[in-house]
CSV table of C-alpha atoms (C1' of nucleotides) in Angstrom, one decimal:
chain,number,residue,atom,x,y,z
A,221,UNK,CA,17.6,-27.1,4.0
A,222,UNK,CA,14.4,-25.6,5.6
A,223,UNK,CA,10.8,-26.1,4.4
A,224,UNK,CA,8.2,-23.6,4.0
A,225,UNK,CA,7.5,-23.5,7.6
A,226,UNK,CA,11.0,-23.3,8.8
A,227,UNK,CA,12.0,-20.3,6.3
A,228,UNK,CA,8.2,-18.7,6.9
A,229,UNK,CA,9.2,-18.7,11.2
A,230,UNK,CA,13.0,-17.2,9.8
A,231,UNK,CA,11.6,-14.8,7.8
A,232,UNK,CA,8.6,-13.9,10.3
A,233,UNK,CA,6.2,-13.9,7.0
A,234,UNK,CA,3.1,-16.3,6.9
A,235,UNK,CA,4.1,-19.3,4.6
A,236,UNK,CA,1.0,-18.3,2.1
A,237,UNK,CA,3.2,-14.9,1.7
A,238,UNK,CA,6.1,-17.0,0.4
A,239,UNK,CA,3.7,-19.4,-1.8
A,240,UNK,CA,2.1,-16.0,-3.3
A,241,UNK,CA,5.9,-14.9,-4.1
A,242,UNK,CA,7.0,-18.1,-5.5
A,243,UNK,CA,3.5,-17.5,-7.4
A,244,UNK,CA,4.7,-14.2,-8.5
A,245,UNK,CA,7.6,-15.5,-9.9
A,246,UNK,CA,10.0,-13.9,-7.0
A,247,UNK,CA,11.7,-17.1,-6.1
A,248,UNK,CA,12.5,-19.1,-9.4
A,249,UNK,CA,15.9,-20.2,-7.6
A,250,UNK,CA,14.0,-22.6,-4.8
A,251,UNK,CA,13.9,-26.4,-4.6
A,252,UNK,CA,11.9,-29.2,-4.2
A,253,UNK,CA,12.2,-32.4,-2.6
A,254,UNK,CA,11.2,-35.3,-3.9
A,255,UNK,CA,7.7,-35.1,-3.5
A,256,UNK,CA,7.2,-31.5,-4.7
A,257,UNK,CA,8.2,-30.0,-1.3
A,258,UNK,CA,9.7,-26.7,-1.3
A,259,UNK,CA,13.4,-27.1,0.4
A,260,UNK,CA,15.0,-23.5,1.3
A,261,UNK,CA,18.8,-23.3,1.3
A,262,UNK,CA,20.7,-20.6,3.1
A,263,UNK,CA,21.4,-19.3,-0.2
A,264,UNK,CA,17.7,-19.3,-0.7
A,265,UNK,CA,16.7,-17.5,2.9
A,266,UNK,CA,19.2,-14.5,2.0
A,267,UNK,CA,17.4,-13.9,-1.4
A,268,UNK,CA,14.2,-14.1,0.6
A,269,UNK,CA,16.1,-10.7,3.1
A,270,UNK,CA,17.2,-9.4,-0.2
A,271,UNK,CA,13.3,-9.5,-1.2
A,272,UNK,CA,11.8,-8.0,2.0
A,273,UNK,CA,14.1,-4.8,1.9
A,274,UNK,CA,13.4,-4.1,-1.7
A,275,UNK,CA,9.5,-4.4,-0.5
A,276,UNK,CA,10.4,-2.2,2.5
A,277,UNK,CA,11.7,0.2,0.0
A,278,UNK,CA,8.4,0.6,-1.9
A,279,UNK,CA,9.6,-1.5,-4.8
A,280,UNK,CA,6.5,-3.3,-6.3
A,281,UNK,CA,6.7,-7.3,-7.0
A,282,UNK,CA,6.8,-7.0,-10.5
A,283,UNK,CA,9.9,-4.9,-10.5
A,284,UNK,CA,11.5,-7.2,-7.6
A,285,UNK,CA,10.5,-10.3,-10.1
A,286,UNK,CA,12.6,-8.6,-13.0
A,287,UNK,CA,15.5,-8.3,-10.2
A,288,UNK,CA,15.3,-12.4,-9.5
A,289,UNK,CA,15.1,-12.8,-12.7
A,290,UNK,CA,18.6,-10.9,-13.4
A,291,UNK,CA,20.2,-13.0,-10.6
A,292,UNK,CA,19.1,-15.8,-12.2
A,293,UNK,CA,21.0,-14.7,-15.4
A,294,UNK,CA,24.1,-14.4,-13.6
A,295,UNK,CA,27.3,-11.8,-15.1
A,296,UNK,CA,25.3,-10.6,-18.0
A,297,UNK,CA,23.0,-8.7,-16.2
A,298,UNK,CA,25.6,-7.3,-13.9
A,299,UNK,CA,24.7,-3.3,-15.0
A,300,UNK,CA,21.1,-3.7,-14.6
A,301,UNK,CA,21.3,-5.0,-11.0
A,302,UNK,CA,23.8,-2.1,-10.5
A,303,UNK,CA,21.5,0.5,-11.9
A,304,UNK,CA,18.8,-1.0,-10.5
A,305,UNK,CA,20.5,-0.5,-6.8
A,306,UNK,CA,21.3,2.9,-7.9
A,307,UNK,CA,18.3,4.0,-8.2
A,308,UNK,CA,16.8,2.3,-5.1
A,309,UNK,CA,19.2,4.3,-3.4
A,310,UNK,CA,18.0,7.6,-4.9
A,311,UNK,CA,14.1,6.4,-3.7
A,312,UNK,CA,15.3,5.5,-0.4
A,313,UNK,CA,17.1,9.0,0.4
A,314,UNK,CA,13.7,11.1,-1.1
A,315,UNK,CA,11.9,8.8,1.4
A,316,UNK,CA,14.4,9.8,4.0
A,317,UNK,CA,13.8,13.7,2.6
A,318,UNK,CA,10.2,13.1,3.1
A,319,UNK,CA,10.1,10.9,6.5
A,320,UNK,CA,12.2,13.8,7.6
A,321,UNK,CA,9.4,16.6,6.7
A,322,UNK,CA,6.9,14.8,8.4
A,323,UNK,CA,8.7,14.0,11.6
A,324,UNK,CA,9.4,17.8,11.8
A,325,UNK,CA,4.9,18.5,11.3
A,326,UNK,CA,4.4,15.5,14.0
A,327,UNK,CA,6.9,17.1,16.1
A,328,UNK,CA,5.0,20.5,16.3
A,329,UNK,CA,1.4,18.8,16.4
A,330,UNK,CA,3.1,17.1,19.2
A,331,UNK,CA,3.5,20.2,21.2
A,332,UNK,CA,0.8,22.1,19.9
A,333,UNK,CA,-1.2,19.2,21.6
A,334,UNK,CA,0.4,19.0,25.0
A,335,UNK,CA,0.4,23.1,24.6
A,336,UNK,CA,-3.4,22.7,24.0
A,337,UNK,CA,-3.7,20.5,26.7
A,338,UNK,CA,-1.6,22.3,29.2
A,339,UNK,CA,-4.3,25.3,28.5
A,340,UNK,CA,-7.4,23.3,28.2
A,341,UNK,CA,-8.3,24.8,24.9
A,342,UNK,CA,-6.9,24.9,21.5
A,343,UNK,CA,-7.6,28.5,21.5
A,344,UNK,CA,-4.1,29.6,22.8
A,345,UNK,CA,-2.8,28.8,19.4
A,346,UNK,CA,-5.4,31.2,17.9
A,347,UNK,CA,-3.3,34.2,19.0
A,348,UNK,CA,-0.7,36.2,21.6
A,349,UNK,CA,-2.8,35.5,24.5
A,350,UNK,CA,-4.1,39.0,25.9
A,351,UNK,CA,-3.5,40.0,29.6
A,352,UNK,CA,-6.0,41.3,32.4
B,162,UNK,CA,-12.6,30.1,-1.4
B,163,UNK,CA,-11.5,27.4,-3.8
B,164,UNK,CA,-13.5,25.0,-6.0
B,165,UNK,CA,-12.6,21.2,-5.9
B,166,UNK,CA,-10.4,21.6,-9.2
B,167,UNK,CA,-8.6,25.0,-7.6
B,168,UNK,CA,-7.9,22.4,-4.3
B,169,UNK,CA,-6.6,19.4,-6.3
B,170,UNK,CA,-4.0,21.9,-7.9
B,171,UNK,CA,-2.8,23.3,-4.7
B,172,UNK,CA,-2.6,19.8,-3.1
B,173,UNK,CA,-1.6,18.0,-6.3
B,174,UNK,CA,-4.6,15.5,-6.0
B,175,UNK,CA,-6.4,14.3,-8.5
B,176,UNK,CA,-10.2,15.6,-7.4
B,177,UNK,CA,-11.6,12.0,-8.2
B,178,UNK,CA,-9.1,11.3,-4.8
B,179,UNK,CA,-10.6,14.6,-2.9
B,180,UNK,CA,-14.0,13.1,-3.3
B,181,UNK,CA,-13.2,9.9,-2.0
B,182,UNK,CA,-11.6,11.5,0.9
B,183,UNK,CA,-14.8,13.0,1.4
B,184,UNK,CA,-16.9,9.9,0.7
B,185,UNK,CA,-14.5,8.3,3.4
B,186,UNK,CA,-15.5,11.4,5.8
B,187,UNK,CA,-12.2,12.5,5.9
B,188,UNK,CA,-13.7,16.2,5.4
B,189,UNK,CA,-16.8,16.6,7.1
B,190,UNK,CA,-15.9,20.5,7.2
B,191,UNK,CA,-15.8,21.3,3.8
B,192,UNK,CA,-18.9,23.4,2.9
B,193,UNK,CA,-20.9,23.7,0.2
B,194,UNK,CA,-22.2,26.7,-2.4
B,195,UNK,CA,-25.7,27.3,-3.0
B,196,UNK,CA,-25.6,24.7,-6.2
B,197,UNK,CA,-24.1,21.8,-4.3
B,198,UNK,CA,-20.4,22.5,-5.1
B,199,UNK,CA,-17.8,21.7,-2.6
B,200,UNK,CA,-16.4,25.3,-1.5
B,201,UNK,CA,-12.6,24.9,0.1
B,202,UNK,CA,-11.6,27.5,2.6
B,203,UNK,CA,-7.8,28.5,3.4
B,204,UNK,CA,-8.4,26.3,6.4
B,205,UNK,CA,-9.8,23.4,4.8
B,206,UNK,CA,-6.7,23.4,2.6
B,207,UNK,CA,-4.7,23.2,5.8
B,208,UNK,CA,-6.8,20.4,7.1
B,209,UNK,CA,-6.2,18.4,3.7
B,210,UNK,CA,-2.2,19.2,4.0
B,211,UNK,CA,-2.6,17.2,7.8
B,212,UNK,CA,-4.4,14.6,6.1
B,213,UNK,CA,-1.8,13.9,3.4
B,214,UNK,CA,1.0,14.6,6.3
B,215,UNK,CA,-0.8,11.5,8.4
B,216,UNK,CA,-1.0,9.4,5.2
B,217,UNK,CA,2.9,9.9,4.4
B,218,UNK,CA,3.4,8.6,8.1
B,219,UNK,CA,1.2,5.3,6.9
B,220,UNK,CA,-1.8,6.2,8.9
B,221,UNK,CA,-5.0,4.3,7.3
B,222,UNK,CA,-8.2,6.5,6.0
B,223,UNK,CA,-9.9,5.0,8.9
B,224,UNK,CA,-7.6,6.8,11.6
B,225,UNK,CA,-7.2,9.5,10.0
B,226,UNK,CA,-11.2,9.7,9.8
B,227,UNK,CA,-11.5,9.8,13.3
B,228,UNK,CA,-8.6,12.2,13.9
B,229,UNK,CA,-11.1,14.7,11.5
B,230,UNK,CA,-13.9,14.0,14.0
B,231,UNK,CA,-11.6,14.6,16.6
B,232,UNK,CA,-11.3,18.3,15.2
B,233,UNK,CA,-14.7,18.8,14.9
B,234,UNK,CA,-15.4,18.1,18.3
B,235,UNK,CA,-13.2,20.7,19.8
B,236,UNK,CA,-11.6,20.6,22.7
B,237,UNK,CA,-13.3,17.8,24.3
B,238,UNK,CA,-10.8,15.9,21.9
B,239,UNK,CA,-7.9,17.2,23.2
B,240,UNK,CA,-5.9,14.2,24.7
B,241,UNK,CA,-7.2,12.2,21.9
B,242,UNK,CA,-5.5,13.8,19.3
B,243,UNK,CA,-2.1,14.0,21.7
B,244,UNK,CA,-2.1,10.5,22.0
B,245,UNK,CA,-2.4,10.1,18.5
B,246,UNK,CA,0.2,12.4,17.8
B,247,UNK,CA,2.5,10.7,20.2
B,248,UNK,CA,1.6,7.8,18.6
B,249,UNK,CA,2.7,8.6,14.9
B,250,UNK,CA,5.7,10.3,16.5
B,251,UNK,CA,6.7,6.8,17.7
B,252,UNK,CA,5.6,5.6,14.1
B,253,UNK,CA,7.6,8.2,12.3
B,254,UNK,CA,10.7,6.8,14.7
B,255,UNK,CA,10.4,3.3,13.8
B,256,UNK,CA,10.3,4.2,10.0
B,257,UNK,CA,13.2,6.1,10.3
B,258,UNK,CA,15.2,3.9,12.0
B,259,UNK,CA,14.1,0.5,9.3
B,260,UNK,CA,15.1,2.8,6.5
B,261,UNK,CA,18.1,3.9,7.7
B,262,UNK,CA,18.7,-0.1,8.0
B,263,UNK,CA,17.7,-0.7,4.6
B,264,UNK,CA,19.2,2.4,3.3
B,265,UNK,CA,22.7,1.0,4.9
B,266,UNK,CA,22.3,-2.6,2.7
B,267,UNK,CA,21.3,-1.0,-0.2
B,268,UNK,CA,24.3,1.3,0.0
B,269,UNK,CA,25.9,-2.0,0.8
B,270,UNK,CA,24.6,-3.5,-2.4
B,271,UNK,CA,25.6,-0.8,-4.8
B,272,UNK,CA,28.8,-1.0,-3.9
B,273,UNK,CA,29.0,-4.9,-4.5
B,274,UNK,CA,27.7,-4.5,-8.1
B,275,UNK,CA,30.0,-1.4,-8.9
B,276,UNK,CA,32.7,-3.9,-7.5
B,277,UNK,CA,31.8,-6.9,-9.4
B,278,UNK,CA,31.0,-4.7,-12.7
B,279,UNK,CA,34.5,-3.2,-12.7
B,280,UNK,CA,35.8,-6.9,-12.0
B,281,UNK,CA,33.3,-8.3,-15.1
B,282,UNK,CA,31.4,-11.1,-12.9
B,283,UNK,CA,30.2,-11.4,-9.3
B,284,UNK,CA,32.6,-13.9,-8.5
B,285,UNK,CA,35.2,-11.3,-7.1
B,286,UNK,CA,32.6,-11.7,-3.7
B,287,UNK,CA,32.9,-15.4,-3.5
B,288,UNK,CA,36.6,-15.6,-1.7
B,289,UNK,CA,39.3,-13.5,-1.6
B,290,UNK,CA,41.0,-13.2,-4.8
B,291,UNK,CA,43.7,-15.7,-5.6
B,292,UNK,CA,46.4,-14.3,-7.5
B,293,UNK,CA,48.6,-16.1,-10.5
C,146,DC,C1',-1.4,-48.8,9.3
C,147,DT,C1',-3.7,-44.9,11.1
C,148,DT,C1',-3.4,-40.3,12.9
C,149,DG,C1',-1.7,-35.6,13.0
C,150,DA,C1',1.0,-32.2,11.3
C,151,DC,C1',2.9,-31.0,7.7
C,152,DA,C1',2.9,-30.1,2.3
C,153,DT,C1',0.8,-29.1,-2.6
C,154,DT,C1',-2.5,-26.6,-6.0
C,155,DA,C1',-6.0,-23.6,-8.2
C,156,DA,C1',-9.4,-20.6,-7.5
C,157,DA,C1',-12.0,-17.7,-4.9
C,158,DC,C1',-12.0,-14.2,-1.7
C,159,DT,C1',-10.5,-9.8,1.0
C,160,DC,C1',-8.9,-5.3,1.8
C,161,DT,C1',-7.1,-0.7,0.8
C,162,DA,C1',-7.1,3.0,-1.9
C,163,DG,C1',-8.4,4.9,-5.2
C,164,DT,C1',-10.3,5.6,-10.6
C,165,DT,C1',-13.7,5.6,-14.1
C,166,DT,C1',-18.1,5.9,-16.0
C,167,DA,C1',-22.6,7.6,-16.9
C,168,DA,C1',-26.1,10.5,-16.2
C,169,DT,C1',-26.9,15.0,-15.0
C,170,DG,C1',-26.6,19.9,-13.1
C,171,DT,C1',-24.2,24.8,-13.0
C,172,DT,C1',-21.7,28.8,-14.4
C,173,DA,C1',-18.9,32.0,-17.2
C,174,DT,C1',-18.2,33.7,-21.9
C,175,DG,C1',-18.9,35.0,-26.6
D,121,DC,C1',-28.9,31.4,-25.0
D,122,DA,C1',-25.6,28.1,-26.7
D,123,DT,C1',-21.3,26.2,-25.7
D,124,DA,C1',-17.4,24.8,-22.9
D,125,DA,C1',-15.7,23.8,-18.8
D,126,DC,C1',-16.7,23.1,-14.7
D,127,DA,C1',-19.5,20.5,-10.8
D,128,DT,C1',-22.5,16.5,-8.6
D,129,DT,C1',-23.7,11.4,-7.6
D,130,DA,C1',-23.9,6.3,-7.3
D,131,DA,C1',-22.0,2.5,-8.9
D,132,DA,C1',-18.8,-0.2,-11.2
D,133,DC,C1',-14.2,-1.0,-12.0
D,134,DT,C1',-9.1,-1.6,-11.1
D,135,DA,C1',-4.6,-2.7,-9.0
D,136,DG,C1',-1.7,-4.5,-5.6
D,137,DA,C1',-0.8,-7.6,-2.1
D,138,DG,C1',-1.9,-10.9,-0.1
D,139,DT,C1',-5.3,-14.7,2.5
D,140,DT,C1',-8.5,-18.4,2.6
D,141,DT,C1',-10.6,-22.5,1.0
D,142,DA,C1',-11.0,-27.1,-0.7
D,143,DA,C1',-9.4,-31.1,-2.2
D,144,DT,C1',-5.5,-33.8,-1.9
D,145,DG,C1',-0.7,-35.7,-1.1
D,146,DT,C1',3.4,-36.9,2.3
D,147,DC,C1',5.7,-38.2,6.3
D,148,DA,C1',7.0,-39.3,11.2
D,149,DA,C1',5.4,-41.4,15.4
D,150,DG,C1',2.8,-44.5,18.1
DNA sequence: CTTGACATTAAACTCTAGTTTAATGTTATG
DNA sequence: CATAACATTAAACTAGAGTTTAATGTCAAG
């Protein structure tokens, strides 16, 4: 069992990060020692991963909480955890879709810069650049 | 030349979020009619597609405001704006490579639940199953 | 048994990125 | 020229995601 401190330096988060979550209702599953102590099990640190990469996906904490929440529950809430996975998966490949666009504008900044640069003027993007 | 209602449709912006832009000095090139109105230009429609390009990358108002300034001073701004380029490049990158991470365990995850909702409970994941 | 490094809480505070409101001015149309 | 549909501003408000503070409790080491 780890306590806050231990499972905030696993997790890399700042231990008033994984108070505000317990706040939030995110970890209903964690312990407490005798005298009120937070203990994290192993168990407890991989819910914490499974909670940082449904943030990394954009998923606000109120829909994460309903996801605890359904683990909590156990079998019965089996096809809302699955749908719920579903559609992350949908959000993360339109992120991918959009991630992709913009790497492909950044690209072309990128060497419409170091073309600017090369000239010493932002002008040679204006037009064919004339002879004589 | 567009009017501020005419710009929010072509960039699918509410124009309460054009004018905060603009309140943030992220368009210190728009111009203005006689009466005070903003007036949008072709260009300036191109500047606001960069700005919500750098935003998809993550960039804060406050970097992208000093990329705009960056414009406006011309070419004395050059390797400024390459740098910055480079830098959201690198950015982009990084995103890319976390989301193909979390992209792999939620793939990961969907499967589990389509398992264990074919199987009726989650328990099909603790241990190999025993048979008779 | 005291000191230091932990832990707890509620409540206040911060920051970012807008949105909303209220009071007012402008312009195109019937 | 009245009306509707735009526009302007400052200022207040909101939401989301934490962070900080203050007062207090616990525990291990010297």
């Amino acid at each position: 069992m780890y306590t806050i401190k231990e499972a905030a330096e696993i997790m890399n988060l700042p231990a008033s990060t994984i108070r505000y979550y317990d706040k939030q209702g995110l970890l209903p599953f964690v312990g407490r020692s005798d005298s009120g102590y937070r203990t994290f099990s192993e168990t407890d640190i991989g819910m914490l991963r499974m909670i940082e990469c449904l943030k990394s996906t954009g998923m606000p904490i109120k829909e994460i909480r309903q996801f605890c929440l359904w683990v909590q529950q156990g079998d019965s809430s089996l096809q809302q955890r699955c749908d719920m996975f579903r559609e992350r998966r949908k959000a993360v490949q339109e992120q991918m879709e959009q991630l992709k666009k913009t790497a492909e504008i950044i690209e072309y900044k990128c060497w419409y810069y170091e073309t600017a640069l090369a000239a010493g003027t932002e002008a040679v993007h204006r037009r064919e650049p004339e002879e004589g």
